[in-house]
Coordinates of C-alpha atoms and ligand atoms in Angstrom, one line a residue:
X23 CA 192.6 171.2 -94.7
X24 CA 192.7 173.1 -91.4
X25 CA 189.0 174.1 -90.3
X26 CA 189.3 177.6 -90.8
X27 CA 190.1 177.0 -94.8
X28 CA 186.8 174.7 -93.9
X29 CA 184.9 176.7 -93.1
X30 CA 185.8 179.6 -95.5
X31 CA 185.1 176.7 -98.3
X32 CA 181.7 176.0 -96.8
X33 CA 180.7 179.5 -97.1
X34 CA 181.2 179.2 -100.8
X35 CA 180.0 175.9 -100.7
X36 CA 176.6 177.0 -98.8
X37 CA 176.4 180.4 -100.5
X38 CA 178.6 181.1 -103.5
X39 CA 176.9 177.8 -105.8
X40 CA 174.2 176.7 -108.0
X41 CA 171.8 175.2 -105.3
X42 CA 170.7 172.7 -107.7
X43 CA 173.9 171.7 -109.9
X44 CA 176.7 173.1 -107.4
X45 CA 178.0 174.5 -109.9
X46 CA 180.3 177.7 -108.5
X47 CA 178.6 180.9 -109.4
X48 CA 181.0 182.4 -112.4
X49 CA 180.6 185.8 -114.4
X50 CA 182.4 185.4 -117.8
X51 CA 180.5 181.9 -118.5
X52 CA 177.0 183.8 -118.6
X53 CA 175.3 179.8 -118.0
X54 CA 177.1 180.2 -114.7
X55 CA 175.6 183.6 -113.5
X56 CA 173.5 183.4 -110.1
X57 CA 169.8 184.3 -110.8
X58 CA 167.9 184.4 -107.6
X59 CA 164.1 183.3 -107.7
X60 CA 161.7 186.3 -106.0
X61 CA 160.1 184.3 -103.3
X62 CA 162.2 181.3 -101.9
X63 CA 165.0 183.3 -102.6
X64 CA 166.9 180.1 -103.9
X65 CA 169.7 180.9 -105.9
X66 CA 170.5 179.0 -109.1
X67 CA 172.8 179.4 -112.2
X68 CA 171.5 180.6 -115.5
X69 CA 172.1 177.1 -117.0
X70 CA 169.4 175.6 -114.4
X71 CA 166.6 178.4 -114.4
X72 CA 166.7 177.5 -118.4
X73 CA 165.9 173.9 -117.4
X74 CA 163.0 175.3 -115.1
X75 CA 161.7 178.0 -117.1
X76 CA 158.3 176.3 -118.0
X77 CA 157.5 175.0 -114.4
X78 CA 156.1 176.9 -111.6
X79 CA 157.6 176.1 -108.4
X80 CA 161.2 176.4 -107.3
X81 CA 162.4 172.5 -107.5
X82 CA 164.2 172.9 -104.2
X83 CA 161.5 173.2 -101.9
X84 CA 158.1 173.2 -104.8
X85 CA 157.5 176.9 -103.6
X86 CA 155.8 178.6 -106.4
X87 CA 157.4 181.0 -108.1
X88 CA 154.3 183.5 -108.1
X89 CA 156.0 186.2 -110.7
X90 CA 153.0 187.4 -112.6
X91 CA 154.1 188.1 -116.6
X92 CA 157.6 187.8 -116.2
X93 CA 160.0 184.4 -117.3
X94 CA 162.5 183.6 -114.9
X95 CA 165.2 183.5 -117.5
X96 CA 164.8 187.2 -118.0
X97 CA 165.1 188.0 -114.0
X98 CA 168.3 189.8 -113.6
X99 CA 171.6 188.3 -112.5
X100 CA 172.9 188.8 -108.9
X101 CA 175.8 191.1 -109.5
X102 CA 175.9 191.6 -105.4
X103 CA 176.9 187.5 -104.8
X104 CA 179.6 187.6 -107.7
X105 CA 181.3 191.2 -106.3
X106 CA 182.0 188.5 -103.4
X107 CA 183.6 185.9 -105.7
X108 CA 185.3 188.6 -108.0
X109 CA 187.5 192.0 -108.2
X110 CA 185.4 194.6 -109.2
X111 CA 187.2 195.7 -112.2
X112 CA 186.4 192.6 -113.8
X113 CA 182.7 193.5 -113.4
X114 CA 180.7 195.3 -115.3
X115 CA 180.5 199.6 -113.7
X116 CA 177.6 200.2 -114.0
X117 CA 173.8 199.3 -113.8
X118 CA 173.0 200.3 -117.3
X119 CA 175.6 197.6 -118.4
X120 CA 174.7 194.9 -115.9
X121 CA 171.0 194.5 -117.2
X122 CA 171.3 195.6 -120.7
X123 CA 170.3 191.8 -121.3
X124 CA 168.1 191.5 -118.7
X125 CA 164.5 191.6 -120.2
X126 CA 162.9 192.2 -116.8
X127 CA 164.5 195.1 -116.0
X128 CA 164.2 196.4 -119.5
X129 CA 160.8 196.6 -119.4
X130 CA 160.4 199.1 -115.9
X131 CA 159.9 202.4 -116.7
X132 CA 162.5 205.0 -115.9
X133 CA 161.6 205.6 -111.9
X134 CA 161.4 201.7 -111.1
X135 CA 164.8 201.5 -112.8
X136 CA 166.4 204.3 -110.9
X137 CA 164.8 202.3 -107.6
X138 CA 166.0 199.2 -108.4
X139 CA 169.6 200.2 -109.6
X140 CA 169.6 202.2 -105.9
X141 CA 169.0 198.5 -104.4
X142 CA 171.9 196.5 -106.3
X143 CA 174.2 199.8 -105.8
X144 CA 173.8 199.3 -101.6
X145 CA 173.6 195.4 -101.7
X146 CA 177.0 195.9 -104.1
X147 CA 179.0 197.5 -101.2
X148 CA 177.2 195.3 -98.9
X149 CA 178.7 192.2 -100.0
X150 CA 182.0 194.2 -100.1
X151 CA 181.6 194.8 -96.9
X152 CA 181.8 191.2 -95.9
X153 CA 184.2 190.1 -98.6
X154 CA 187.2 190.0 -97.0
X155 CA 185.4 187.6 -94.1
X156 CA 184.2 185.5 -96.8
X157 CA 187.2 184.9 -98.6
X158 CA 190.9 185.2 -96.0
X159 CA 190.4 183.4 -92.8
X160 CA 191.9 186.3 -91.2
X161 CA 189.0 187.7 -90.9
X162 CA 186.1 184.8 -90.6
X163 CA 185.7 185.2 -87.3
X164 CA 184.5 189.6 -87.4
X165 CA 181.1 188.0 -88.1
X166 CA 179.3 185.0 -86.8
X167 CA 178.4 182.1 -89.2
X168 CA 174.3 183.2 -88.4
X169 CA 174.8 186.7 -88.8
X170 CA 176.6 185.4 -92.2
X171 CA 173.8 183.8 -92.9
X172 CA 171.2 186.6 -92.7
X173 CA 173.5 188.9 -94.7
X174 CA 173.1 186.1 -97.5
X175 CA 169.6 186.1 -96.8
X176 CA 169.4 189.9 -97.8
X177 CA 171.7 189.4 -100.6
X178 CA 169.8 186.1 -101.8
X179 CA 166.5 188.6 -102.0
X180 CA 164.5 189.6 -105.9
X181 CA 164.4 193.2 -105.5
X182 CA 163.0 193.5 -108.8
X183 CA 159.9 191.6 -107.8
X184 CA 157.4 192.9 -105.0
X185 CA 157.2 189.9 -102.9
X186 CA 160.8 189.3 -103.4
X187 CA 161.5 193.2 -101.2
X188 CA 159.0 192.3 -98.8
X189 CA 160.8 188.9 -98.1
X190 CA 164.3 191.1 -98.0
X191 CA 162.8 193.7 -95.6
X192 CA 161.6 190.3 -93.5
X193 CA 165.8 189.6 -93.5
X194 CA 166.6 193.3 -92.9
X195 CA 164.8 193.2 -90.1
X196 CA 166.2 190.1 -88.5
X197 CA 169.5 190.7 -89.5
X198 CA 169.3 194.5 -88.0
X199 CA 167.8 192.6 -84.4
X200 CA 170.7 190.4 -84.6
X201 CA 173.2 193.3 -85.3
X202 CA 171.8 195.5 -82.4
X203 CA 172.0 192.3 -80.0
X204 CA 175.5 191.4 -81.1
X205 CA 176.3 195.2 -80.1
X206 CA 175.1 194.3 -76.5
X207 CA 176.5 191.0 -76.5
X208 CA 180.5 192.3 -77.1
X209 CA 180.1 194.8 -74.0
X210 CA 179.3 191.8 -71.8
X211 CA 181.0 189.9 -69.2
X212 CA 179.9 185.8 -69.8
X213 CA 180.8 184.8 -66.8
X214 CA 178.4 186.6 -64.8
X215 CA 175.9 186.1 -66.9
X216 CA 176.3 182.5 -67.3
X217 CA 175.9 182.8 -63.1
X218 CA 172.7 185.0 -64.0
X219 CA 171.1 182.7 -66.2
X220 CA 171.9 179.5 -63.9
X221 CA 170.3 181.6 -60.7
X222 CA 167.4 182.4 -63.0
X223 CA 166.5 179.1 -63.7
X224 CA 167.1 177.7 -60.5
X225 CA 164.9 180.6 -59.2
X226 CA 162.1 179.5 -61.2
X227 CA 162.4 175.7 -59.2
X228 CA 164.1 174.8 -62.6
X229 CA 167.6 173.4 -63.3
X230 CA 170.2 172.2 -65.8
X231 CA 172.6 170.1 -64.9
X232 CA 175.3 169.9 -67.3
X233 CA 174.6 168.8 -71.2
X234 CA 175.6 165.4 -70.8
X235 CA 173.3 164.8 -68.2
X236 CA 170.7 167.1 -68.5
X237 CA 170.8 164.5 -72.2
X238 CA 170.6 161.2 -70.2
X239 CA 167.8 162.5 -68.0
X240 CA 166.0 163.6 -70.8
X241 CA 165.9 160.1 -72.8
X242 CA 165.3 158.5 -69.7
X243 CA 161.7 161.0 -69.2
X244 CA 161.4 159.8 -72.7
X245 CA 161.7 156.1 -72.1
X246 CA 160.0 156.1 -69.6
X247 CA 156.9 158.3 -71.2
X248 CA 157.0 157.6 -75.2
X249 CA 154.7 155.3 -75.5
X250 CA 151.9 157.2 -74.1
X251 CA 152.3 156.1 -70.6
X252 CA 150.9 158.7 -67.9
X253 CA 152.6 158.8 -64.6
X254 CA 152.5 160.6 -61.4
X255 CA 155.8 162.9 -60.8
X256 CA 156.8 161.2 -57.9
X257 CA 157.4 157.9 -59.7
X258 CA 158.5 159.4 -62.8
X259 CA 161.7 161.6 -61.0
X260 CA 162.0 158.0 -59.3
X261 CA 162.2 156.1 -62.2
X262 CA 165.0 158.5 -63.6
X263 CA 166.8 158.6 -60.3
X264 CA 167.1 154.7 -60.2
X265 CA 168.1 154.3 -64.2
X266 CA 170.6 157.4 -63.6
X267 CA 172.3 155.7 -60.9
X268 CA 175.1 153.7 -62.4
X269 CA 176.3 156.3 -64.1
X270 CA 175.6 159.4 -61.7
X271 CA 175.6 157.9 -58.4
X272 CA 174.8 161.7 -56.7
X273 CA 171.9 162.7 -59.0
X274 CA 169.4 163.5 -56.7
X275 CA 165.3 163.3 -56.8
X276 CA 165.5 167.1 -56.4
X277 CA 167.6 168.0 -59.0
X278 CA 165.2 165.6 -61.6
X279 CA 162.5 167.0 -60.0
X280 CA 163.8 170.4 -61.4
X281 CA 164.3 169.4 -65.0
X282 CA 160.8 167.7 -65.1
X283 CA 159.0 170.8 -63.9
X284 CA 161.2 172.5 -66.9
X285 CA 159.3 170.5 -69.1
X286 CA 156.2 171.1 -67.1
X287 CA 156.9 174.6 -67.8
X288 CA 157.4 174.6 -71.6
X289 CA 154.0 172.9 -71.2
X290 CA 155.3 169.4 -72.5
X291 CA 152.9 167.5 -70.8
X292 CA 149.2 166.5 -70.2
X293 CA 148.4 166.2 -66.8
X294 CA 145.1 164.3 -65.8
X295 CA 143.6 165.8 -61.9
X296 CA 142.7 162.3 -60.0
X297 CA 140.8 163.2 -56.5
X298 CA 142.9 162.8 -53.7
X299 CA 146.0 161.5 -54.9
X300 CA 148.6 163.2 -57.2
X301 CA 148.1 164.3 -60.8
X302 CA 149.0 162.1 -63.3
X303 CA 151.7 163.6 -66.1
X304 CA 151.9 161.7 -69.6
X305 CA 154.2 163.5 -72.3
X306 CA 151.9 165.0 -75.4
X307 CA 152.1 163.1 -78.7
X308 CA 154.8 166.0 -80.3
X309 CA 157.0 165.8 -77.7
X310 CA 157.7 162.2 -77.6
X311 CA 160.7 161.9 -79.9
X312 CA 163.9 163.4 -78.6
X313 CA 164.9 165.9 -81.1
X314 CA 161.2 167.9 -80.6
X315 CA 161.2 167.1 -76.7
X316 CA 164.5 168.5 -76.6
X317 CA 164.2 171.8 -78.9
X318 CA 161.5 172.8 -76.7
X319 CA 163.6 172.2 -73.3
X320 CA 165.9 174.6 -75.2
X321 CA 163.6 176.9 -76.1
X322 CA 162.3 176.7 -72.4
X323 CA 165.7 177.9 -71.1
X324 CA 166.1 180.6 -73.9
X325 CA 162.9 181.9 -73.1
X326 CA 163.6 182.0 -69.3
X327 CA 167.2 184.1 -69.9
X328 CA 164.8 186.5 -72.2
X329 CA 162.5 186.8 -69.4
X330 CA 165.5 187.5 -67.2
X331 CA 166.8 190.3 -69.4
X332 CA 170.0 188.2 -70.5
X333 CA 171.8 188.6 -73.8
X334 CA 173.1 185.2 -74.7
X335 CA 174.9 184.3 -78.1
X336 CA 174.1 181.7 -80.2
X337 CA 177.2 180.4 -80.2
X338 CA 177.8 180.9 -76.4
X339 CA 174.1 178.9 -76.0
X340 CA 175.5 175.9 -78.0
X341 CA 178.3 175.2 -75.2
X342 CA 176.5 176.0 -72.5
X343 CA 173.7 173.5 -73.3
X344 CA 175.7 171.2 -75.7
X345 CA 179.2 171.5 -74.5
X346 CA 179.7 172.5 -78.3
X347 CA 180.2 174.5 -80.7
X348 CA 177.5 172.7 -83.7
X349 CA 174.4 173.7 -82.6
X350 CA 174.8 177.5 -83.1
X351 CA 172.0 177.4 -85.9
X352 CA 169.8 175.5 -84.1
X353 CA 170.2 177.9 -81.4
X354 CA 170.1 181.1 -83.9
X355 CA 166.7 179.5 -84.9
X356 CA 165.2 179.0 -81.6
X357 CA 165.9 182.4 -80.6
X358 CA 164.1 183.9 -83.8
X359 CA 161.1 181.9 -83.2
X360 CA 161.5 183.4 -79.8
X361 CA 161.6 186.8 -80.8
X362 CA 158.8 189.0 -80.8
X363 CA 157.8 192.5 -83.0
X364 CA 158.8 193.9 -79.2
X365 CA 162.3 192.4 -78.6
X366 CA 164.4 194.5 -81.2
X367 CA 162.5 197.5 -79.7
X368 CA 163.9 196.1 -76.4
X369 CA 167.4 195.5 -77.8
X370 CA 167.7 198.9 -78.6
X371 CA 167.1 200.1 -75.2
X372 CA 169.4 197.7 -74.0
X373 CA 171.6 199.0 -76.6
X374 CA 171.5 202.9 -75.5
X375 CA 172.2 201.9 -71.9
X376 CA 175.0 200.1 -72.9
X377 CA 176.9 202.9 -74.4
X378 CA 175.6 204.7 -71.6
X379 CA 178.0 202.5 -69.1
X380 CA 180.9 202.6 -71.9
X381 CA 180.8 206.5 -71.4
X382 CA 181.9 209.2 -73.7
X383 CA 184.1 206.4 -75.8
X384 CA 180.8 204.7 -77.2
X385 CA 179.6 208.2 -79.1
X386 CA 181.1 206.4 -82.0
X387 CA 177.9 204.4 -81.7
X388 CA 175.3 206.1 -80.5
X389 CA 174.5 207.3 -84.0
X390 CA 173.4 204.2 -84.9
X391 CA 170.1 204.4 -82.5
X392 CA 168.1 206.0 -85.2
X393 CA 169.3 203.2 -88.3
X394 CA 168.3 200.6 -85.7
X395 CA 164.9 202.3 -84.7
X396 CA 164.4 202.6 -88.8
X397 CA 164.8 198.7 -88.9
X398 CA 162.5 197.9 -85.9
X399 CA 159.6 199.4 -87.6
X400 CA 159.4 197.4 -90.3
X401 CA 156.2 195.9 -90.3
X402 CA 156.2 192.7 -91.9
X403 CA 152.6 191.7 -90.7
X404 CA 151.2 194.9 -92.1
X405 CA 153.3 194.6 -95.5
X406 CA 151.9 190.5 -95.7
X407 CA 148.4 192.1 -95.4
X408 CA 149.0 194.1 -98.4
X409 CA 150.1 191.3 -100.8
X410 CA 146.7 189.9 -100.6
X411 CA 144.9 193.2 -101.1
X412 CA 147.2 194.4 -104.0
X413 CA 148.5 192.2 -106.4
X414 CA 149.8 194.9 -108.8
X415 CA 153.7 193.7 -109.3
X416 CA 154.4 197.1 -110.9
X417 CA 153.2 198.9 -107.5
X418 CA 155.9 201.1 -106.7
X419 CA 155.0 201.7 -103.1
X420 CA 157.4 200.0 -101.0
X421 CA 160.9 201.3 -103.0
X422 CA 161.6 204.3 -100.9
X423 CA 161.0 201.9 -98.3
X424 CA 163.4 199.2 -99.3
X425 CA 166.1 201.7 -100.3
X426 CA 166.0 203.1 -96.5
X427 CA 166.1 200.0 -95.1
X428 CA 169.1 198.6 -96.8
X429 CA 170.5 201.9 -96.2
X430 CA 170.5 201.6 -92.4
X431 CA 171.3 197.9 -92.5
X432 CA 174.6 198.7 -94.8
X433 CA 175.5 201.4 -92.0
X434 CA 174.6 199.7 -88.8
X435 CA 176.5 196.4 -90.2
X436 CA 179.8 198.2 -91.6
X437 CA 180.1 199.6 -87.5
X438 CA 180.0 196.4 -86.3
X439 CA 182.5 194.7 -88.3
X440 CA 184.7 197.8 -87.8
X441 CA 184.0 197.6 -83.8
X442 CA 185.0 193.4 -84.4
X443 CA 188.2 194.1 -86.4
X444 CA 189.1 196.5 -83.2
X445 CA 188.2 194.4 -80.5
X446 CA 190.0 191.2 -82.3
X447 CA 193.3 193.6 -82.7
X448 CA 192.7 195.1 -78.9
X449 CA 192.6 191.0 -77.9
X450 CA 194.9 189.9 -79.9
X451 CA 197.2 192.5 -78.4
X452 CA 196.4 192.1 -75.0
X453 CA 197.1 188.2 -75.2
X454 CA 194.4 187.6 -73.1
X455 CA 191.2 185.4 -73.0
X456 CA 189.8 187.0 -69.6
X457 CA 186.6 189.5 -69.7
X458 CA 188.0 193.0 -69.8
X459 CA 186.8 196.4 -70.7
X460 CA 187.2 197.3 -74.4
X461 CA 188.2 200.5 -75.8
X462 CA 185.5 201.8 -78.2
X463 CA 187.7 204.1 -80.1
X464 CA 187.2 203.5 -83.5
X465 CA 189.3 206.6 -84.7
X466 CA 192.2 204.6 -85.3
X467 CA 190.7 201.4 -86.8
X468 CA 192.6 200.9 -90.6
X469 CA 189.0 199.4 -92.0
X470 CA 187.6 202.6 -93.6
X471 CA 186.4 203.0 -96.8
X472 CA 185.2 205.9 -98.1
X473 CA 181.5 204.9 -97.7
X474 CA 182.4 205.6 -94.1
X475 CA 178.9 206.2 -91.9
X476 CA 180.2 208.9 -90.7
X477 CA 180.2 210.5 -94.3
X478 CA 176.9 209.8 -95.7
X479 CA 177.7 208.7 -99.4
X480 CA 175.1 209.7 -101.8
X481 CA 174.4 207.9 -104.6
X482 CA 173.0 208.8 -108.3
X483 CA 169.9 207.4 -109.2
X484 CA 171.3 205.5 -112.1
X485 CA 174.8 204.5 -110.3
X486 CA 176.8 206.7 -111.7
X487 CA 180.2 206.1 -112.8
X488 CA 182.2 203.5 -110.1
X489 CA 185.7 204.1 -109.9
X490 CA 188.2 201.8 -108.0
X491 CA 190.4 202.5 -105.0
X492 CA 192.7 200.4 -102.4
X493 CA 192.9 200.2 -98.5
X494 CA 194.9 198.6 -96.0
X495 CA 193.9 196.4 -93.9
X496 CA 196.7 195.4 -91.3
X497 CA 197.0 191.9 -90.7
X498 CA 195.9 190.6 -86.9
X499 CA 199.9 189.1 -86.6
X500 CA 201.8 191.1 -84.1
X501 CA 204.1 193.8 -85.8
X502 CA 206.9 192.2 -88.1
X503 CA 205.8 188.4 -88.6
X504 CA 204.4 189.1 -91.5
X505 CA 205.6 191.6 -94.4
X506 CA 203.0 192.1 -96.3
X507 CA 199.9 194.2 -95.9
X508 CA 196.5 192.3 -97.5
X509 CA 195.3 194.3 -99.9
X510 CA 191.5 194.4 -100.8
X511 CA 190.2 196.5 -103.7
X512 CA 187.4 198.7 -102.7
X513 CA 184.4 200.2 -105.4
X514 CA 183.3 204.0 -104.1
X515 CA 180.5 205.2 -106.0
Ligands
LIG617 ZN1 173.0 175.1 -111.8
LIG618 ZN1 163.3 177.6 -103.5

């Protein structure tokens, strides 16, 4: 199997099956229909939430459920996940039919309904939205394996219970950060800022010095500090220099020196004052294994480019400090942690003065500032604060907010996998791997659909009536290699 069909597979794999049986996620065999728990947002077939009905906590990871006077047998299925797996004429058309059987959703009254169905109607042409990248490795690499990831995340949300939309507008938010930065990320040139973020480290008397021995000096700080030991820098950096020797005869004290006072800086260390003779430096109790002493060394650098104003993929972090390309999640994750309420706000700035530089071309973008300032406002402290002061699960408060946000995520996400397909087709045209200025002219890109942004669609409260239509998308092979057009069945609503 060639890795691309891999990693297609793994998507299913990781996304598309019972997460306690494996079983793949089917529609016809009802035992087999994804049902996603409201507050883990672990999704299982209908076979295993019968097995767990009576228990309280998700067997996965023992969260508790927390769904006040409602079974999780009668949650409603996931219709977004199996759009994914199937055609849409072999679904159901509408929301009336897709929870006739669905005892939860029986029981809202009329509004709640008309809310909820307005959530599974958006999250429907979500996943369609990413369908084609999910399923033909043509297309896998328009969006990144972690911004695949947070789409699941959003899909893989309860909207029918409270705490289950305030975990989705959690996602919505990240995945609306990550969109915004991967914006700013495709109108930049990495070799200067791989020169940037090597000049801002250095600047800070820092340094990295190339993943396979930034590694070595690292477990040698660690054997020489992991049991506790506290020494003074000058006979640490020595220590490192002398064990480094064999195999990097030019490492110099300076440049240890450098990658010590990077761990100085990410505060890795106690260091005890003696009177008149230099401070003593012994490694704190959490950082003497390598995995934690090296996330926060990462983390260290990460935080530095922030500082620096530099835009760095998660991808593009995993071979500059791994020389690889399989530690993009761990990556991803050290940059959420890293993120603050502020840094999407930031992002967007960064955003606007981006288009700015494109020119006139980006106005097919700019419309998109006010779907990402929607997103950065959601504020998940405040919303935590009101689980604990209102319990009510029937509290219709936060629906118009949901609906909005999932709105603005659908929108901002169907540009950037436009803006992808065109800039893979403008590469793949050009033949060429160097940096170079891309055109931003989506008018002629062949993925439309009529839910087009710049067409508001509007949607009936109930979901109407769905009807079925085809687009083209044309293959990335030059003209004539291939003859036939893939053809991917689009819902409008
Ligand atoms: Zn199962
Ligand atoms: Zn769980």
């Amino acid at each position: 199997m060639s890795p691309s069909n891999q990693t297609l597979q793994s998507y299913y794999n990781e996304f598309l099956r019972c997460s306690i049986c494996s079983h793949d996620f089917e529609y016809d065999n009802y035992l087999y229909r994804p049902i996603t728990l409201p507050i883990c947002g672990h999704t299982m077939c209908g076979q295993c939430i019968d097995i767990i009905r009576n228990q309280t906590k998700c067997p996965q990871d023992q969260i508790s459920f927390g769904i006040n006077n409602t079974l999780i047998d009668q949650l409603p299925t996931n219709y977004p996940l199996l759009f994914i797996i199937y055609d849409a004429i072999k679904l159901p058309d509408d929301n009336e039919q897709r929870y006739s059987q669905c005892l939860a959703y029986m029981k809202l009254d009329d509004e709640t309904k008309s809310y909820f169905n307005r959530t599974q109607i958006i999250l429907i042409e979500t996943a369609i939205l990413i369908k084609p990248i999910i399923n033909d490795k043509e297309y896998q690499s328009v969006l990144s394996r972690p911004m695949i990831r947070k789409i699941f995340s959003l899909l893989n949300s309860q909207y029918i219970d409270r705490e289950g939309r305030l975990k989705a507008l959690k996602a919505a938010r990240s995945l609306g950060e990550r969109t915004c930065i991967d914006f700013i990320l495709h109108h930049q040139n990495p070799q200067q800022l791989t020169a940037n973020l090597w000049s801002a480290v250095r600047s800070r008397g820092c340094q990295f010095l190339g993943p396979a021995m930034q590694e070595e000096v690292l477990k040698l700080i660690l054997l020489a500090l992991e049991d506790g030991s506290a020494l003074s820098r000058k006979v640490l950096v020595l220590f490192v220099v002398q064990k480094l020797a064999p195999q990097y005869p030019r490492a110099s004290k300076t440049s240890v020196g450098h990658v010590v006072q990077l761990l100085y800086r990410a505060s890795c260390f106690k260091v005890q004052k003696r009177e008149e003779e230099s401070s003593l430096m012994q490694l704190k109790s959490e950082f003497r294994n390598y995995e934690n002493l090296r996330r926060e060394h990462d983390s260290q650098i990460i935080q530095i480019a922030m500082e620096a104003g530099l835009r760095i993929s998660p991808e593009q972090w995993s071979s500059l400090l791994y020389g690889d390309t399989q530690h993009k999640s761990s990556m991803q994750s050290v940059i959420d942690k890293l993120s603050t309420p502020a840094s999407f706000s930031q992002a967007i700035q960064e955003f606007l003065i981006v288009l700015q530089r494109a020119g006139d071309s980006s106005k097919h973008l700019s419309h998109l500032k006010s779907d990402f300032e929607y997103l950065s406002q959601i504020d998940i402290g405040n919303n935590e604060q009101q689980i604990i002061t209102n319990d009510n699960q029937q509290d219709n408060s936060n629906w118009p907010l949901i609906i909005q946000v999932l709105q603005s995520i659908k929108i901002v996400l169907q540009s950037l996998i436009e803006f992808n397909i065109q800039e893979l087709k403008t590469n793949f045209l050009n033949k060429t791997h160097h940096y170079h200025h891309r055109s931003y002219d989506l008018s002629s890109t062949t993925f439309t659909s009529s839910t087009s942004c710049s067409s508001p669609m509007t949607v009936s409260p109930l979901g109407g009536s769905s009807t079925t239509s085809e687009y083209h998308l044309q293959p990335l092979h030059p003209p004539g290699t291939q003859q036939n057009q893939i053809k991917y069945k689009v819902f409008t609503f």
